[in-house]
Short mmCIF file of C-alpha atoms (C1' of nucleotides) in Angstrom, two decimals:
data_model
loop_
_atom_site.label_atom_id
_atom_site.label_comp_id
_atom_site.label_asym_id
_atom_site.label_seq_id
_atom_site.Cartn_x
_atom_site.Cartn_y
_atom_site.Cartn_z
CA UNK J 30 0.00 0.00 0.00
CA UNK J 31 2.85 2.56 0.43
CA UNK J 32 2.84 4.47 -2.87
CA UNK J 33 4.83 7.60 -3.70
CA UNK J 34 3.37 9.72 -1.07
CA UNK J 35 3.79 7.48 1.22
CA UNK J 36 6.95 6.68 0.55
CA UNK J 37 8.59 10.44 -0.04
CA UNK J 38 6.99 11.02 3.73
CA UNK J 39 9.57 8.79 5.45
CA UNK J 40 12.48 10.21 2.87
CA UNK J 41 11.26 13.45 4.24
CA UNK J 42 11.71 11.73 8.25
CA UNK J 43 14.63 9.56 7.57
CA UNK J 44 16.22 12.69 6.16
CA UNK J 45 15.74 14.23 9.73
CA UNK J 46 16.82 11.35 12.04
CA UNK J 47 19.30 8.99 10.32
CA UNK J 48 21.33 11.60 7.98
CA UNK J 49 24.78 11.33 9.28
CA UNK J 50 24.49 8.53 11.50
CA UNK J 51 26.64 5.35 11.77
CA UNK J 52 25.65 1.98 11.65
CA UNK J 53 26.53 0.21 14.08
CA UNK J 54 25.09 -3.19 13.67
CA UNK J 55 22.25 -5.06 11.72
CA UNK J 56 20.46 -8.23 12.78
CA UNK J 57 18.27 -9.96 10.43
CA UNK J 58 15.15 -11.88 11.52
CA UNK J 59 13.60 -13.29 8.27
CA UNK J 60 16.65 -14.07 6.08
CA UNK J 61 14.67 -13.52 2.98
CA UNK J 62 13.62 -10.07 3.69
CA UNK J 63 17.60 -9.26 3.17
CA UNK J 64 19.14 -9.37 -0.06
CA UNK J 65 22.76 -8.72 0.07
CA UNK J 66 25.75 -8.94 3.08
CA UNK J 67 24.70 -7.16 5.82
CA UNK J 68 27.93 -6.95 7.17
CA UNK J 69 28.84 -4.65 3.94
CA UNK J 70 27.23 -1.58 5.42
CA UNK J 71 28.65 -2.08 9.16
CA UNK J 72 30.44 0.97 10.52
CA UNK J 73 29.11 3.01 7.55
CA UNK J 74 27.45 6.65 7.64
CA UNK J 75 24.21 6.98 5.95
CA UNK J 76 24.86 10.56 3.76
CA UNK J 77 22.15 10.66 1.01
CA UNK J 78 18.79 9.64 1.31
CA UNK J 79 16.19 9.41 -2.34
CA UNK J 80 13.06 7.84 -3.79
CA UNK J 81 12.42 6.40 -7.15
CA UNK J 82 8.61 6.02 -6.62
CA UNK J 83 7.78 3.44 -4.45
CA UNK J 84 11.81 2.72 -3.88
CA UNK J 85 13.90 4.01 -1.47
CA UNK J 86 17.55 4.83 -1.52
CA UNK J 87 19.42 5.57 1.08
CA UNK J 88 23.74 5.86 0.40
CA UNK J 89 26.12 4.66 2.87
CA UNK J 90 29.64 4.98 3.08
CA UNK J 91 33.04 4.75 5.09
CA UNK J 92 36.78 5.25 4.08
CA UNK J 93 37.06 2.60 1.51
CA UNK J 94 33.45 1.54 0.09
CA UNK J 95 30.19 3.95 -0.77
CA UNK J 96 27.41 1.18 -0.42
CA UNK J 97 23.10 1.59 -1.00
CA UNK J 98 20.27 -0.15 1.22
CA UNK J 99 17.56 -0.08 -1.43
CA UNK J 100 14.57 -0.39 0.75
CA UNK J 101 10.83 -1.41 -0.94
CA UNK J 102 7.84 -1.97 1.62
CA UNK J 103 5.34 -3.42 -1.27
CA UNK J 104 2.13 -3.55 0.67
CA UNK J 105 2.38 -4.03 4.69
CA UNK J 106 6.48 -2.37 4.60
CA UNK J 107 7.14 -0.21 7.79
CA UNK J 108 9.59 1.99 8.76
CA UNK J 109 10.29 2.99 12.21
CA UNK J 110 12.50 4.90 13.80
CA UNK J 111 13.25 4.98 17.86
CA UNK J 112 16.01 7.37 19.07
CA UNK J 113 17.48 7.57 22.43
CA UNK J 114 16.96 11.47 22.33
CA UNK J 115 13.19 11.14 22.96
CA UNK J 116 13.14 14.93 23.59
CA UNK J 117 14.71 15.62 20.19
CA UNK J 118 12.62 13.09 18.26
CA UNK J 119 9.79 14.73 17.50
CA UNK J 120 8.85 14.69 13.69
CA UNK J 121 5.14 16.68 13.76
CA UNK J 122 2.62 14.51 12.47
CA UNK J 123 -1.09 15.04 12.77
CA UNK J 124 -1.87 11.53 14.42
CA UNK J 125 0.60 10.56 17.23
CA UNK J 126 2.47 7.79 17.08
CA UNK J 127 0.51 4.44 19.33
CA UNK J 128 2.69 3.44 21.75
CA UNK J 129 3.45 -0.30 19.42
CA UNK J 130 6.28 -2.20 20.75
CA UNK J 131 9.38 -2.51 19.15
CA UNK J 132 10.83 -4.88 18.07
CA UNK J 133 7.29 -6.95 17.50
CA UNK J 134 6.35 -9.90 15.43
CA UNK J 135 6.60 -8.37 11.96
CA UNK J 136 9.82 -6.74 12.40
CA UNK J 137 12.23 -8.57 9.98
CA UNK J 138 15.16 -6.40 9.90
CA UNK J 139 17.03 -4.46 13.03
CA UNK J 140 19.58 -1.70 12.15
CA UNK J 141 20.92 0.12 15.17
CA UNK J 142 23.10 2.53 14.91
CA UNK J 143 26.14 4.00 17.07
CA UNK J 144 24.15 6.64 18.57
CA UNK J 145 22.11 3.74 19.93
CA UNK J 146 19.09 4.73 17.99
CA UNK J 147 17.34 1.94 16.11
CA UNK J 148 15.66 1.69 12.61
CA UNK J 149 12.97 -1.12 12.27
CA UNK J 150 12.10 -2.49 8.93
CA UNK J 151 9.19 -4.94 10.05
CA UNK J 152 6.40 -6.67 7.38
CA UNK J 153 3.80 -8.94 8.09
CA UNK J 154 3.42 -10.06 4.54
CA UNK J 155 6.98 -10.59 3.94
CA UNK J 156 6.53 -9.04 0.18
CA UNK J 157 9.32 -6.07 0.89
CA UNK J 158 12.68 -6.04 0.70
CA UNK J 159 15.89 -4.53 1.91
CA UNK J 160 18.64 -4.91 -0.30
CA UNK J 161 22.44 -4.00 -0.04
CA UNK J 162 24.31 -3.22 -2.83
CA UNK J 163 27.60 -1.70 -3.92
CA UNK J 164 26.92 2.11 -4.58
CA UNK J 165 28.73 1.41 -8.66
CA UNK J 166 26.11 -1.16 -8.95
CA UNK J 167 22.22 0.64 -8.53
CA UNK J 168 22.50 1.65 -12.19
CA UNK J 169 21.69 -2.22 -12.87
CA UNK J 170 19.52 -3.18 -10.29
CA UNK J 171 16.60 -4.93 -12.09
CA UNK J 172 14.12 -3.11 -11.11
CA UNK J 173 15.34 0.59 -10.75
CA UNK J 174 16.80 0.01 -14.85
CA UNK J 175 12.95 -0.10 -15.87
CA UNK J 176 11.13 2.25 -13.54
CA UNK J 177 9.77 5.10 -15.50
CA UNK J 178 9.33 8.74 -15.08
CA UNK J 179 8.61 10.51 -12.03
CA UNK J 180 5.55 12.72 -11.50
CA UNK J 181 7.08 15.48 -9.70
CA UNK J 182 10.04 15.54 -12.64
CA UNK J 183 10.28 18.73 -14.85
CA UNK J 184 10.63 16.16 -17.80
CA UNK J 185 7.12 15.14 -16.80
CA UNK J 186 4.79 16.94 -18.66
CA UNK J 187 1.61 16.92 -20.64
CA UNK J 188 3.20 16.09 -23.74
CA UNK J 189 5.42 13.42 -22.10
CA UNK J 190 2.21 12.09 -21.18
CA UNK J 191 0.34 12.20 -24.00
CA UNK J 192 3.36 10.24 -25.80
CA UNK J 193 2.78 7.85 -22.89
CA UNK J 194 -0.57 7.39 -24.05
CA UNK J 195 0.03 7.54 -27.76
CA UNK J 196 2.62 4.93 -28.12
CA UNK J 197 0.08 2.48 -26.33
CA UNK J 198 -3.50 3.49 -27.43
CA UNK J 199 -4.77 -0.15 -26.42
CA UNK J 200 -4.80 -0.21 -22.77
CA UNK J 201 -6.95 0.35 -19.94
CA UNK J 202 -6.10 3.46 -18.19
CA UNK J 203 -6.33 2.19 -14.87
CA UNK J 204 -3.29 -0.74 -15.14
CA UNK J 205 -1.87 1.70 -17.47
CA UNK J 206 -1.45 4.12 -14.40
CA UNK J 207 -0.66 1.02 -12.26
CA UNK J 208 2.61 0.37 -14.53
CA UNK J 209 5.88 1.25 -13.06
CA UNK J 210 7.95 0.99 -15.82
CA UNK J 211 5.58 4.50 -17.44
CA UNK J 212 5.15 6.40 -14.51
CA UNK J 213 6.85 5.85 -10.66
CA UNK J 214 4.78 5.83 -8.14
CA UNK J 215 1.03 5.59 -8.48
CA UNK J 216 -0.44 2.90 -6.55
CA UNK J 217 -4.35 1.66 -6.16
CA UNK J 218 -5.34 4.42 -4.18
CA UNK J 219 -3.82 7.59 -5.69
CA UNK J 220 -4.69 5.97 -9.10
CA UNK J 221 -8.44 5.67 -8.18
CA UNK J 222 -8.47 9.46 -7.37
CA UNK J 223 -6.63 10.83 -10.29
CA UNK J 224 -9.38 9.16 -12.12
CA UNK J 225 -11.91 10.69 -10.33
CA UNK J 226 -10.62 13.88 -10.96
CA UNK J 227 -10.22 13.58 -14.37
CA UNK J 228 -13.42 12.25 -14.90
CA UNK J 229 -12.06 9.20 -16.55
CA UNK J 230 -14.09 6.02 -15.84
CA UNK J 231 -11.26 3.32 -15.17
CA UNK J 232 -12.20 1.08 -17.72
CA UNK J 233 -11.54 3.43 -20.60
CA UNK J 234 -8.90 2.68 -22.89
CA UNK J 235 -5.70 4.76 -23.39
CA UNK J 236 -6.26 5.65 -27.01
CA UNK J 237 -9.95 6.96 -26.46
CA UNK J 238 -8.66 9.37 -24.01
CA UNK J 239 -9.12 13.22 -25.54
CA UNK J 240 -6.73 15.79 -25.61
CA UNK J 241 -8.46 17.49 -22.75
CA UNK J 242 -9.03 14.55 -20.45
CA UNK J 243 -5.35 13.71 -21.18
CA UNK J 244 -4.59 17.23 -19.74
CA UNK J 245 -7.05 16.83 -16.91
CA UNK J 246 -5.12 13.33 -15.96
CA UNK J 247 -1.86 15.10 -15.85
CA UNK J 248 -3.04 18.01 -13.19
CA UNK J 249 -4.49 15.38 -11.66
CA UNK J 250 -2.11 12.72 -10.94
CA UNK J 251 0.26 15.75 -9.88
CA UNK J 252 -2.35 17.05 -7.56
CA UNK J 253 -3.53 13.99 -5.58
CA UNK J 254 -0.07 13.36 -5.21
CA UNK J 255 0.57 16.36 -3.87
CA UNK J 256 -2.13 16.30 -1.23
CA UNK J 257 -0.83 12.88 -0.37
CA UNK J 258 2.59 13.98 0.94
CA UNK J 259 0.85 17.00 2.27
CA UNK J 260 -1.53 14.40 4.52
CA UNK J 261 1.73 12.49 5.58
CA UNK J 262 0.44 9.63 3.37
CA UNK J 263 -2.43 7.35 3.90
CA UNK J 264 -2.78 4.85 6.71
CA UNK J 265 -5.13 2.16 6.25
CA UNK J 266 -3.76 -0.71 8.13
CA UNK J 267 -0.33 -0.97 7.75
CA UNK J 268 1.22 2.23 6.92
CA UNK J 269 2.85 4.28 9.55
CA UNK J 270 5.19 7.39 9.40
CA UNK J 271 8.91 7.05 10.60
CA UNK J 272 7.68 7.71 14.19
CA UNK J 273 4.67 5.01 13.81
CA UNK J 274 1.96 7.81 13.62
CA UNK J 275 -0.77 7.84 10.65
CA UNK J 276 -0.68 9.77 7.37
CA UNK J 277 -4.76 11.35 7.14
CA UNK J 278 -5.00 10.89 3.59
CA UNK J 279 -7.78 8.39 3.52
CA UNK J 280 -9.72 11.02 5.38
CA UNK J 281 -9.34 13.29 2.33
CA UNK J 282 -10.11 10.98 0.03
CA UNK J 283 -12.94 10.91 -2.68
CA UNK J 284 -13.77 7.77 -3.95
CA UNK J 285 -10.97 5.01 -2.64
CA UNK J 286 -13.01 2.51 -0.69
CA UNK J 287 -15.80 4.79 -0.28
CA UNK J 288 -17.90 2.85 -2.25
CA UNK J 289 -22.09 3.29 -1.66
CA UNK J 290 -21.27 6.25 -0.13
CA UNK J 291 -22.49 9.59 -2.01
CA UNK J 292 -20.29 10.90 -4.56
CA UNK J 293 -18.83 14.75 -3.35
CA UNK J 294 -19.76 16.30 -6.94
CA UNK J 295 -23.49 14.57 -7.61
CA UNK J 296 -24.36 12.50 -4.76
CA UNK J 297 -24.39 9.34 -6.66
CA UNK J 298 -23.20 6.38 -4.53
CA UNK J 299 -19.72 5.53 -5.38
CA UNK J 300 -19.06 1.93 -7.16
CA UNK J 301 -16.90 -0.12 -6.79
CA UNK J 302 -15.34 -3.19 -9.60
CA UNK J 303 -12.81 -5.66 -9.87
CA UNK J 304 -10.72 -4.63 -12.35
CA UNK J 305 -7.20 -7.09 -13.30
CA UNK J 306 -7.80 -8.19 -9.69
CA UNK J 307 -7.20 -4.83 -8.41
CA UNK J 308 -10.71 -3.18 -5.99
CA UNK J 309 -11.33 -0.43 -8.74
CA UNK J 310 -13.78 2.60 -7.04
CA UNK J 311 -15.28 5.68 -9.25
CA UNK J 312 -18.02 7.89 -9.43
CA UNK J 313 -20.33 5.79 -12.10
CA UNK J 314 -22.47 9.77 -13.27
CA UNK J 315 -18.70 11.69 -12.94
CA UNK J 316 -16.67 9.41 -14.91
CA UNK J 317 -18.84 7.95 -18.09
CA UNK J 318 -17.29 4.99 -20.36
CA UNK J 319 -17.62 7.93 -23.14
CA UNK J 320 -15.64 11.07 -22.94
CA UNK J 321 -17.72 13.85 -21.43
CA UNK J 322 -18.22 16.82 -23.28
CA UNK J 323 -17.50 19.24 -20.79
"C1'" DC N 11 7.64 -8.11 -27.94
"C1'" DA N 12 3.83 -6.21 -25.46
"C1'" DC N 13 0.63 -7.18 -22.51
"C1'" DT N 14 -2.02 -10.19 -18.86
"C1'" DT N 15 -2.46 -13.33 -15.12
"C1'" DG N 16 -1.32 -15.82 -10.98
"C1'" DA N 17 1.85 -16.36 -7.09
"C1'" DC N 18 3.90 -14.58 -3.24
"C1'" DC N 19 2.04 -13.87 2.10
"C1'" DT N 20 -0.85 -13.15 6.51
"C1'" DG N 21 -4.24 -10.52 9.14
"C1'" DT N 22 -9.01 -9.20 8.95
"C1'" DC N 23 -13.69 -9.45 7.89
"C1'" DC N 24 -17.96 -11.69 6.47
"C1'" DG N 25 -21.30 -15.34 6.06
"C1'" DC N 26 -22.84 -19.73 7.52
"C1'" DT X 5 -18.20 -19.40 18.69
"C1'" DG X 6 -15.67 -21.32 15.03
"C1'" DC X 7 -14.38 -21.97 10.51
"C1'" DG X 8 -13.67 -21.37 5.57
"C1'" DG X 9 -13.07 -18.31 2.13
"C1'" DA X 10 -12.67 -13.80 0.09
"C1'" DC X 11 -10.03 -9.81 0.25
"C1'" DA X 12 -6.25 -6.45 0.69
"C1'" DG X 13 -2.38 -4.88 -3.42
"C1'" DG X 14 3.14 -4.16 -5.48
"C1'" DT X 15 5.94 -6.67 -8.27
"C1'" DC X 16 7.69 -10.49 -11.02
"C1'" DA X 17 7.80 -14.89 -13.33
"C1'" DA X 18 5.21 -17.37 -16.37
"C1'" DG X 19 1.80 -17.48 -19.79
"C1'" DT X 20 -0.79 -15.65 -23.98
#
DNA sequence: CACTTGACCTGTCCGC
DNA sequence: TGCGGACAGGTCAAGT
């Protein structure tokens, strides 16, 4: 469930707690969750921290070897952060963090670090990953080589967009918008609301989009993005900030499970479909099969 | 080659 | 109350 927003909320906290801090150790619980040699980042200072959508990046380095822990949380990822400075940690999100102990069943990875303060990567699912890799070498990580353009990129614009669209006029929109290797970073949720927005129904297929409904997709995407990060994210059942508080996204939110309940333009009840296995929600009077005229 | 589907997992919820 | 099954969804290998 952690999509871009999600995901560029704990770059934004990681940024502010583990910047310039020195690993210390790292003890593995689920030996799968780890790809790589731990022991490769031990005594190394974490000095750049980045996203490529859903990815995260964080560089690591001492005197002789610049490494990356290339984190992914898939759906039920966490990230959390406890510091020893409890009157310093304080990172300002609207829901409080519940009091959750840590370590707990889920947590898969431990990294603590010299200052004492301890990163937890824990999963339920098991579907993440944290992989360590030699600095020279994220270049051909598989799947950073095909991820595709970011949202919030200046080389993302309406026409890069509509060439998107152009070069494969046979899709559905909504697994369109689902596909990585396009764009980085949308996942079920934000998807669902772009469409909304756009008045798109999700069914439609990429080469019946019009001009203007292409340009209404763009601002769109950008937007509910946008008011993701600003909400911290959205916490539905797994998803936790760096301090193991709630993003308030889903409170925001206008159709995203929010089906039968009345539609914020017309009142209609919001559906919801199955659509390539994915829970597909939309305004069935806002977003027509048939391009609105509008 | 481009696109689609099922598998990977486990906690939660719903109906019987 | 207990149990089985559906569901949640990001990515990738396998299939079309």
């Amino acid at each position: 469930m952690p999509e871009l927003p999600e995901v560029e909320t704990l770059r934004r906290d990681l940024s502010r707690t583990v910047i310039n801090q020195t690993i210390k150790s790292v003890e593995v619980h689920q030996q799968k969750m780890l790809i790589g040699d731990s022991q490769e980042i031990i005594n190394h200072t974490i000095n750049h921290i980045y996203r490529r959508g859903k990815l995260l990046i964080i560089h690591t380095q001492n005197q002789d070897s610049h490494s990356a822990i290339l984190i992914h949380l898939k759906m039920t990822g966490q990230l959390v952060f406890k510091s020893q400075n409890i009157a310093g940690f304080a990172l300002g999100h609207p829901i409080p963090p519940l009091n959750t102990p840590m370590p707990n069943k889920s947590t898969k990875i431990t990294i603590t670090f010299q200052s004492n303060d301890i990163l937890y990567f824990n999963d339920i699912r098991t579907f993440g990953y944290l992989k360590i890799i030699d600095q020279d070498k994220i270049a051909h990580d598989t799947f950073l080589k095909t991820i595709g353009i970011e949202p919030f990129d200046q080389k993302f614009t309406k026409e890069y967009l509509t060439m998107l669209i152009t070069k494969s006029p046979n899709l559905i929109i909504k697994p369109f918008l689902l596909d990585q290797t396009k764009i980085a970073g949308l996942g079920n949720i934000y998807t669902d609301e772009a469409l909304f927005y756009s008045k798109i129904h999700p069914t439609r297929t990429t080469g019946s989009l019009t001009i203007s409904e292409i340009s209404l997709l763009y601002d769109a995407i950008k937007q509910v993005l946008q008011k993701g990060i600003d909400h911290h994210g959205a916490s539905k059942t797994s998803y936790v900030t760096l301090d193991g508080g709630q993003g308030t996204f889903l409170a925001n939110v206008a159709v995203y499970q929010r089906q039968g309940k009345p539609c914020e333009r017309c009142k209609t009840p919001i559906a919801k479909i199955k659509l390539r296995g994915r829970g597909t929600h939309f305004c069935p009077q806002c977003q027509q099969v048939t391009p609105s005229s509008t």
